mmCIF file of C-alpha atoms in Angstrom:
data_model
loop_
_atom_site.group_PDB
_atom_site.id
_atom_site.type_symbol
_atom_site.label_atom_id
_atom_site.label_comp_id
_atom_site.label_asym_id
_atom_site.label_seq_id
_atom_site.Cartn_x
_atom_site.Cartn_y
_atom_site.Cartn_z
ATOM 1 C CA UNK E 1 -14.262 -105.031 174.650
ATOM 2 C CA UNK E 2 -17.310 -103.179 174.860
ATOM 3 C CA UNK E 3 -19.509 -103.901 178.196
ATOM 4 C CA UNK E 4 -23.139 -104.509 177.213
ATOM 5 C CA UNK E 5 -25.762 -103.053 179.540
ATOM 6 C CA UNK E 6 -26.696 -105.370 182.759
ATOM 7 C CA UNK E 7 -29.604 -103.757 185.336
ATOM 8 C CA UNK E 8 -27.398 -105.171 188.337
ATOM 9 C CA UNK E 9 -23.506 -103.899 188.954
ATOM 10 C CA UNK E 10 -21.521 -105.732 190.381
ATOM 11 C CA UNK E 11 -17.756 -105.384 192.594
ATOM 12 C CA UNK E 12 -15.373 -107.501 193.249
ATOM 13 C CA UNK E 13 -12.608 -107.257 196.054
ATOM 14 C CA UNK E 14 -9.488 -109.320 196.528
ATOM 15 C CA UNK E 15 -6.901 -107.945 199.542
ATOM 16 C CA UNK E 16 -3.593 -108.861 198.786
ATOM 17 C CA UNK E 17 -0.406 -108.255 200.903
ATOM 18 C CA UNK E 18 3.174 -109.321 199.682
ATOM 19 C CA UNK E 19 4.678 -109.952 196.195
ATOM 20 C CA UNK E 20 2.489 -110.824 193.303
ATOM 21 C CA UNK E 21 2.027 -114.604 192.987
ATOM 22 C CA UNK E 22 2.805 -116.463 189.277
ATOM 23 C CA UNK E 23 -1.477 -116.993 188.649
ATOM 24 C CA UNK E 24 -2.123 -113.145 188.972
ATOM 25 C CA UNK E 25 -1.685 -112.943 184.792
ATOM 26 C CA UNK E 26 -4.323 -115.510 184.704
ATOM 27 C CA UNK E 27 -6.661 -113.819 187.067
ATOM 28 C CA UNK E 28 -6.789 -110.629 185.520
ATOM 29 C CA UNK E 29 -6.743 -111.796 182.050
ATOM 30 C CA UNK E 30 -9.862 -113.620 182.929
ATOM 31 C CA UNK E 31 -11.246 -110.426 184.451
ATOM 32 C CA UNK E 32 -11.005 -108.919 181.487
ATOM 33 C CA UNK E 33 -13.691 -111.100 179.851
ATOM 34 C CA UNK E 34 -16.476 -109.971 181.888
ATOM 35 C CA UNK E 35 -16.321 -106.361 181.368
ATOM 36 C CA UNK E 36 -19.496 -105.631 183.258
ATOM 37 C CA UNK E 37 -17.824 -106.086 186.475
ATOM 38 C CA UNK E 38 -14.897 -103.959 187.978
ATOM 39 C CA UNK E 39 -12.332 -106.226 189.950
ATOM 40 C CA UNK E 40 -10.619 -103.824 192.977
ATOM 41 C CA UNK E 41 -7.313 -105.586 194.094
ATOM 42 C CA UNK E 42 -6.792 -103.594 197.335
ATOM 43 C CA UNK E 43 -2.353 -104.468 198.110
ATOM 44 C CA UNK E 44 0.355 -103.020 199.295
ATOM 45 C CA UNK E 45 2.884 -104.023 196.506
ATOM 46 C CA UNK E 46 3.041 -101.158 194.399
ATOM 47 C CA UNK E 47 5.207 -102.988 191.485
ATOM 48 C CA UNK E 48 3.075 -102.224 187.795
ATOM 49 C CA UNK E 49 1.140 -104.929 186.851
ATOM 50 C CA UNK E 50 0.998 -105.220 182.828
ATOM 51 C CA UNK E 51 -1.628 -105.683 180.644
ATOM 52 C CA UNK E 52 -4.136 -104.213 183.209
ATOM 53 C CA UNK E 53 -7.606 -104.206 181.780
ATOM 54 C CA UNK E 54 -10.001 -101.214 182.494
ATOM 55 C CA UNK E 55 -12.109 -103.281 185.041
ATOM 56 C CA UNK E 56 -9.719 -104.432 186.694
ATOM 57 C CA UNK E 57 -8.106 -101.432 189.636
ATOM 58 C CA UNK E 58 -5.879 -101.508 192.142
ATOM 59 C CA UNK E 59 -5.908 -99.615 194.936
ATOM 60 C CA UNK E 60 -2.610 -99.009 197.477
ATOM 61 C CA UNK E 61 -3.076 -99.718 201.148
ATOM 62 C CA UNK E 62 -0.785 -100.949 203.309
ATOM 63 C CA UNK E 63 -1.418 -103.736 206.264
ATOM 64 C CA UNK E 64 -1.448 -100.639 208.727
ATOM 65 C CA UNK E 65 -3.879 -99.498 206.694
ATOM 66 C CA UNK E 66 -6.372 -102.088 206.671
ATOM 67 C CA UNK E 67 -5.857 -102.078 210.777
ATOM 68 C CA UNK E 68 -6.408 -98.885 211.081
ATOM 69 C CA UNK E 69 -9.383 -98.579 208.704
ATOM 70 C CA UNK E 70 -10.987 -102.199 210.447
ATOM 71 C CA UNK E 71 -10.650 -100.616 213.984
ATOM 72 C CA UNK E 72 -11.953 -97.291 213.272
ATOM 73 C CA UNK E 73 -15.368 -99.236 211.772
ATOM 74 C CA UNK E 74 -15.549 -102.070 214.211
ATOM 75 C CA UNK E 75 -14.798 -100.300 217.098
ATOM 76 C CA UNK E 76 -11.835 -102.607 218.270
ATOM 77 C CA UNK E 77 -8.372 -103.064 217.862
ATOM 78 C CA UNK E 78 -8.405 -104.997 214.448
ATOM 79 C CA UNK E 79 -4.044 -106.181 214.372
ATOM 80 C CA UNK E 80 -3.268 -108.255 211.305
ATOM 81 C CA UNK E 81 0.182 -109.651 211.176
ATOM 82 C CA UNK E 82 -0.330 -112.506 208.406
ATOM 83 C CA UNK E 83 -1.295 -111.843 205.185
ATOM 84 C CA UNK E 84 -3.278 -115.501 205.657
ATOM 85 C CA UNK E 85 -5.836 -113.718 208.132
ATOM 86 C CA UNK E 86 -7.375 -111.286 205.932
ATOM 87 C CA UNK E 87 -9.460 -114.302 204.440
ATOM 88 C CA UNK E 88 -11.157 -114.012 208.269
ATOM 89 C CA UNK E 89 -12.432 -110.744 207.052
ATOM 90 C CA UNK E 90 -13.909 -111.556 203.755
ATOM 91 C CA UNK E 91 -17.720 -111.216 204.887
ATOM 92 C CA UNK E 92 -17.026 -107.934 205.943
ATOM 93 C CA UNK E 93 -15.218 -106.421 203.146
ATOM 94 C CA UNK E 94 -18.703 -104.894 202.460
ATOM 95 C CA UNK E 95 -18.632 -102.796 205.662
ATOM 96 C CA UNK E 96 -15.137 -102.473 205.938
ATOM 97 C CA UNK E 97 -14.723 -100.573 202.162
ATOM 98 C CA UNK E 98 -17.713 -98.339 201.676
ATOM 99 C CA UNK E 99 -16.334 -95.932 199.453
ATOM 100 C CA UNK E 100 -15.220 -98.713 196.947
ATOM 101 C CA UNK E 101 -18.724 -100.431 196.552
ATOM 102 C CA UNK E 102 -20.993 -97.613 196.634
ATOM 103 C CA UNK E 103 -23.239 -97.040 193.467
ATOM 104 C CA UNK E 104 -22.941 -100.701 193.214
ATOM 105 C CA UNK E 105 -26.119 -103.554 194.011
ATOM 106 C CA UNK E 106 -23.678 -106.516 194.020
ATOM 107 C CA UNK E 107 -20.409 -106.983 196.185
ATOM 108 C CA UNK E 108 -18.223 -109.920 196.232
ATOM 109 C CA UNK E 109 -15.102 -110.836 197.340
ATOM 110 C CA UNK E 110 -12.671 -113.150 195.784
ATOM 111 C CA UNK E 111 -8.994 -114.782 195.963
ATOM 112 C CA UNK E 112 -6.255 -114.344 192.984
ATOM 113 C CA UNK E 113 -5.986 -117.943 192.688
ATOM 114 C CA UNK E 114 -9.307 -118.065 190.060
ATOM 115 C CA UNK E 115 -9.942 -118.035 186.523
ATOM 116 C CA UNK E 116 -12.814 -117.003 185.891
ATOM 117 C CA UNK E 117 -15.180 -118.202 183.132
ATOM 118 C CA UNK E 118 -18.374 -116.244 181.929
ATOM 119 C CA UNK E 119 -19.769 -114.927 185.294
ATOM 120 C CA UNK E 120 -23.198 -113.318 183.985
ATOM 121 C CA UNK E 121 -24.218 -116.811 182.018
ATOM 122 C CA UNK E 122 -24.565 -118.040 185.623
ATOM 123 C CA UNK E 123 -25.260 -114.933 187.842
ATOM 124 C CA UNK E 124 -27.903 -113.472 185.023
ATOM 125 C CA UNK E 125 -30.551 -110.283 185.935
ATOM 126 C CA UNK E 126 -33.280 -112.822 186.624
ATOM 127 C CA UNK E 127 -30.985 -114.839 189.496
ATOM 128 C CA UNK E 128 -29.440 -111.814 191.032
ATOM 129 C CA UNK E 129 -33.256 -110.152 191.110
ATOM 130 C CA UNK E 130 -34.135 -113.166 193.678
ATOM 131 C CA UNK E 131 -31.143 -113.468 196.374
ATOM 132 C CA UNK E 132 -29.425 -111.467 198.862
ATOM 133 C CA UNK E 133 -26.653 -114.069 199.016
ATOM 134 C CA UNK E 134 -24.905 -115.993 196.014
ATOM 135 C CA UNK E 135 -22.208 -118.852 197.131
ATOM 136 C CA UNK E 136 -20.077 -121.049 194.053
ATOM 137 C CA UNK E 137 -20.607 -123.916 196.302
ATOM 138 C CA UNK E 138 -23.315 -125.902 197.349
ATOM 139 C CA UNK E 139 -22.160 -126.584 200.772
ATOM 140 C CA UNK E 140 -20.652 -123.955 202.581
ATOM 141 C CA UNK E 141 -19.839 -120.186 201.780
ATOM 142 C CA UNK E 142 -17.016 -120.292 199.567
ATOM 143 C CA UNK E 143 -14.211 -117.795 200.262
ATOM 144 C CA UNK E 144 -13.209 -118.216 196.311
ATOM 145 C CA UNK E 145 -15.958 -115.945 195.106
ATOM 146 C CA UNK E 146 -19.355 -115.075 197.023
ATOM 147 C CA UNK E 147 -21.960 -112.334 195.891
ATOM 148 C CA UNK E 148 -23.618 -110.181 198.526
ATOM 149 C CA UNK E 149 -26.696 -107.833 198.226
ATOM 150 C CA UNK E 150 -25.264 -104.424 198.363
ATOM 151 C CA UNK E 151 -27.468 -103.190 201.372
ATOM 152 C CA UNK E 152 -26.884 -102.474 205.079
ATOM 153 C CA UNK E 153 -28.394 -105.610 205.980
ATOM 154 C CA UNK E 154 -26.162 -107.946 204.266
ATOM 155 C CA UNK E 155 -22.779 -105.435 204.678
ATOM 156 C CA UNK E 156 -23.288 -106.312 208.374
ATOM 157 C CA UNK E 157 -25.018 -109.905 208.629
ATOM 158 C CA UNK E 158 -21.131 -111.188 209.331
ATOM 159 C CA UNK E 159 -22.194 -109.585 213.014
ATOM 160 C CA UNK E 160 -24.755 -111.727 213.373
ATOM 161 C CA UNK E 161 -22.138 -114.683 213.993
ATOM 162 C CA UNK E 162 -22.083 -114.592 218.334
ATOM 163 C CA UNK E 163 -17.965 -114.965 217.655
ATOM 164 C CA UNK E 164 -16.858 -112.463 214.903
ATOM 165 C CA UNK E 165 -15.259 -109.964 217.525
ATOM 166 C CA UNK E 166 -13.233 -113.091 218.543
ATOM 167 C CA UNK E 167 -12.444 -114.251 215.306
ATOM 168 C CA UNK E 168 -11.231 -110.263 213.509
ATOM 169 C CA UNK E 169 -9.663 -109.373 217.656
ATOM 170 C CA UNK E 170 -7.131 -112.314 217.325
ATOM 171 C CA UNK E 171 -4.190 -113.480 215.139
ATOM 172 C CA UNK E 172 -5.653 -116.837 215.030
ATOM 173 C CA UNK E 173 -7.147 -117.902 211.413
ATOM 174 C CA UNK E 174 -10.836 -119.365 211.638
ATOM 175 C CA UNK E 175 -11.785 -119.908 208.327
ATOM 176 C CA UNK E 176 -14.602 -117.669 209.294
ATOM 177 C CA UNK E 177 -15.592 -116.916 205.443
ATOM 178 C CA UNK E 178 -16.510 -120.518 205.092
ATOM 179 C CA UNK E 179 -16.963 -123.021 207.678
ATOM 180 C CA UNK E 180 -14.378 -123.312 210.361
ATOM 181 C CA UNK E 181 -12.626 -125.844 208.556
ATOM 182 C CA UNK E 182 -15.531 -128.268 208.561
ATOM 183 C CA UNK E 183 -15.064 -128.984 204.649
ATOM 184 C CA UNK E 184 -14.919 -133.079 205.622
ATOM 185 C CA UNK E 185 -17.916 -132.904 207.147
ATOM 186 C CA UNK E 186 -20.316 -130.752 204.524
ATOM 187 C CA UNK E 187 -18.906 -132.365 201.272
ATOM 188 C CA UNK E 188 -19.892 -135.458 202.996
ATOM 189 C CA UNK E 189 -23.533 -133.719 203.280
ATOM 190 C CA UNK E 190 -23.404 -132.549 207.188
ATOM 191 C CA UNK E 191 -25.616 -129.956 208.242
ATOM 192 C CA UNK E 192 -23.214 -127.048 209.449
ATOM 193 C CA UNK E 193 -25.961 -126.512 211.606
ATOM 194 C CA UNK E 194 -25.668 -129.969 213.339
ATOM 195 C CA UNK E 195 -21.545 -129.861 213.916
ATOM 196 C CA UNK E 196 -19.403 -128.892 217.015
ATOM 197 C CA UNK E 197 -17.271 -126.152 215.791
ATOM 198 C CA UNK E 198 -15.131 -123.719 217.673
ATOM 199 C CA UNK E 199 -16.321 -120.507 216.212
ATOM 200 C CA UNK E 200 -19.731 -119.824 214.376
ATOM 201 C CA UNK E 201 -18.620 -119.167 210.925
ATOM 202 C CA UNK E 202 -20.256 -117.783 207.665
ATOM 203 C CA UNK E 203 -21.624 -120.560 206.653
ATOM 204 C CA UNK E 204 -23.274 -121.029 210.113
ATOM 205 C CA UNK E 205 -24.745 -117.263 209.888
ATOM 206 C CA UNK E 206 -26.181 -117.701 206.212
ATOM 207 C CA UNK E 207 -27.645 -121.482 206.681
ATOM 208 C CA UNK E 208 -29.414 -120.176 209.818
ATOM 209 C CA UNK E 209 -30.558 -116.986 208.022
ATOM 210 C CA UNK E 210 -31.976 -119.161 205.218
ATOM 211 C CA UNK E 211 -33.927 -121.770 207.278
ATOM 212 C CA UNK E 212 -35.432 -119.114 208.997
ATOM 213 C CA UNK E 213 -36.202 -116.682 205.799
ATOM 214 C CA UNK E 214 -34.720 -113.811 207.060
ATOM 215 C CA UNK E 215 -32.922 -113.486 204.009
ATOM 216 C CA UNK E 216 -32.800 -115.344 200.269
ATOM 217 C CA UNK E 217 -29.648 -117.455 199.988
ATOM 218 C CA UNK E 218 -28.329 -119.318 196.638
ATOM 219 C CA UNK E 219 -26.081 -122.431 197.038
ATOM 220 C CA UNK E 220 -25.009 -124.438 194.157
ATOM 221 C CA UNK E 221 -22.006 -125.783 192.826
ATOM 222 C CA UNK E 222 -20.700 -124.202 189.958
ATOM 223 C CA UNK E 223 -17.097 -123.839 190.101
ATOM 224 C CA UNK E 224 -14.213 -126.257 189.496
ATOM 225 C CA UNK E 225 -11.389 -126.685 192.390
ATOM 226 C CA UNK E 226 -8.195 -128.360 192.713
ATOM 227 C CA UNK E 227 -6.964 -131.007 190.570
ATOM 228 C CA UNK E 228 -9.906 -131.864 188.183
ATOM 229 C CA UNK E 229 -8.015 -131.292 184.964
ATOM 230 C CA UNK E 230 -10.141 -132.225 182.043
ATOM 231 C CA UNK E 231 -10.161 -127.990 181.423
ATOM 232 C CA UNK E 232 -10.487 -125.659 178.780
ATOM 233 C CA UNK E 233 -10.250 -121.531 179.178
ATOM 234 C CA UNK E 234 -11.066 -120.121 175.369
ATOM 235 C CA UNK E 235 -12.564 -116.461 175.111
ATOM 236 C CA UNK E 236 -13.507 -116.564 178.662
ATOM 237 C CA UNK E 237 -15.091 -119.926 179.091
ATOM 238 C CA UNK E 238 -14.108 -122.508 180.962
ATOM 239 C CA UNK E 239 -15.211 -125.728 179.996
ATOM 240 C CA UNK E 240 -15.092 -129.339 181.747
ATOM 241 C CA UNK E 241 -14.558 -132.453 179.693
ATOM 242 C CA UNK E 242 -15.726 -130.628 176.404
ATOM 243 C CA UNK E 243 -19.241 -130.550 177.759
ATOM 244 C CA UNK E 244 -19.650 -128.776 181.028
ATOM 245 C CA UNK E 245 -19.621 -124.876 181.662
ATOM 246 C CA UNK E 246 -18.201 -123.818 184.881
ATOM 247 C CA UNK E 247 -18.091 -120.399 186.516
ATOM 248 C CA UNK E 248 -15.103 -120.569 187.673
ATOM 249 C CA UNK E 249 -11.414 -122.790 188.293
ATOM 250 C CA UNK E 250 -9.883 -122.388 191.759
ATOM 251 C CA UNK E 251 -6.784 -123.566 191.493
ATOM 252 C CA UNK E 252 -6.817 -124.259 195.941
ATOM 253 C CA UNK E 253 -4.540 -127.433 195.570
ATOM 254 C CA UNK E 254 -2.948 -127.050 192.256
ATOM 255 C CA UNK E 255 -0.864 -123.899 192.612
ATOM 256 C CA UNK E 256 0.793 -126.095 195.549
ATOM 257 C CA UNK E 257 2.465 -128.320 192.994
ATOM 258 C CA UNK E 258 2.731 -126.102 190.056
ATOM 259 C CA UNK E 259 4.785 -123.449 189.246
ATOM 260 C CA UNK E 260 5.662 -122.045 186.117
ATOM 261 C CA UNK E 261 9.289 -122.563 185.651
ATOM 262 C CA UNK E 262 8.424 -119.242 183.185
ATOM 263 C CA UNK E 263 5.873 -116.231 184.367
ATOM 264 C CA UNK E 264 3.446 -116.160 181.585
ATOM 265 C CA UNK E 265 3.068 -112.273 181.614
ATOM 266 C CA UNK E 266 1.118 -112.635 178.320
ATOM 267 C CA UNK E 267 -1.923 -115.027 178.451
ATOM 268 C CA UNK E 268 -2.966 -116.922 175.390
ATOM 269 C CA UNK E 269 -6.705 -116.592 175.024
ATOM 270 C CA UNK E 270 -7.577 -120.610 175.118
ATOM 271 C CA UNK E 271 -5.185 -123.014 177.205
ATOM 272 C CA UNK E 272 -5.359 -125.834 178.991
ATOM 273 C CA UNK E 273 -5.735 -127.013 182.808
ATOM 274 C CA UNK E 274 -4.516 -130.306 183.053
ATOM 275 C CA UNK E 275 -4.841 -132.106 187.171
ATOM 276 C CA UNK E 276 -0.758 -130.852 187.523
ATOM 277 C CA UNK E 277 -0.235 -128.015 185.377
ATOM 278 C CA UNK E 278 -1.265 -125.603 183.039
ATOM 279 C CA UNK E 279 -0.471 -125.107 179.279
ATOM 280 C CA UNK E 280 -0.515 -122.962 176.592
ATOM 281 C CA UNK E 281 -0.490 -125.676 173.519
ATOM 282 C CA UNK E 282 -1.696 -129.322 172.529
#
């Protein structure tokens, strides 16, 4: 596939600790339609992944490693035990990994459980020219897949939340990348701003930021989640109900009732998403 020239580069990271799950085949294989951006899955499981495409890398570090690497930048003891946590650490991947997204003017950060449609018909030159910040989701900051200005300012604006020391010092998970579990609330159209949460999260940070114009944030919702069905994935599109383009499927809630009773390790290049499973043929 031959990668047509785009004025803004972008890179993605996904950490990843443990055995491979079933939907990594259907992440990468999505990668592999948008050629203009390299996909880094940092991971300590060094088993060889087939069918790897050129923009997609991985890169070997170990748990210990990340610690080590997190304290020595943050200057505190950074001590993650669960896998799970590393989602707390999302906004700061930026900071954390230099040496990865240098030469870059986008980094993101995503999660394995996505299929990604055509990311530049949504994130084109003209949108990425105007914003700092780029969030899937109208509401909150979504951990899924977020875009960040490649710049000192926005590799550290996760410090501007009064709690992150508390939330990347302790074992406890915050959902700190998006909203301190206040999903309820924001769906239901809740300010952020106006809730009672335990920690100020992301979303907090960014939603300030923006009111005040300190920086140019993009919210809209252009992803599909959990158990819509009604999907189509051909030549890296997804479409919804034959009519609807989405950037993205996150399959949140439907990996947690479907599992492949066999690992696709070769991925047809149009299937299905129905609300309960996915499938290769009508």
């Amino acid at each position: 596939m031959i990668k047509c020239f785009q004025k803004y580069r972008i890179v993605v990271l996904t950490c990843w600790s443990g055995p491979y799950p079933w939907y990594l085949p259907y992440f990468i294989h999505s990668c592999s339609f948008n050629p203009t951006i390299d996909f880094y899955i940092i991971t300590d499981n060094r088993n060889k992944v087939a069918d790897l495409p050129s923009n997609v890398k991985l890169i070997y570090k170990t748990l210990e490693d990340f610690n080590t690497n997190a304290s020595q930048r943050l200057g505190f003891t950074v001590c993650v035990n669960d896998p799970y946590k590393l989602n707390d650490y999302k906004p700061a991947y930026g900071y954390l990994f230099p040496e990865i997204i240098k030469g870059y003017d986008f980094w993101g950060h995503s999660d394995l459980d996505v299929v990604y449609g055509d990311i530049r018909a949504f994130l084109d030159d003209e949108l990425l020219s105007k914003y700092d910040f780029i969030s899937v989701r109208h509401d909150y900051t979504a951990g899924c897949f977020c875009l960040y200005r490649n710049n000192k300012k926005m590799n550290t604006f996760f410090m501007k939340s009064k709690d992150y020391k508390q939330v990347m010092e302790e074992q406890k998970h915050y959902c700190f990348d998006e909203c301190n579990f206040a999903w309820s609330e924001l769906r239901e159209g809740k300010s952020i701003l106006d809730l009672d949460t335990e920690i100020e999260s992301f979303t907090h940070v960014i939603k300030a930021a923006e009111l005040k114009k300190e920086i140019n944030a993009h919210f809209d919702f252009i992803l599909m989640e959990g158990h819509a069905g009604r999907l189509i994935f051909e030549d890296g599109k997804i479409i919804y109900k034959n009519q609807f383009e989405v950037i993205l499927y996150h399959m949140v809630w439907l990996k947690e009732i479907y599992s492949p009773a066999k690992v696709f390790k070769k991925i047809p290049d149009k299937y299905y998403i129905s609300p309960t499973r996915i499938y290769h043929h009508r």
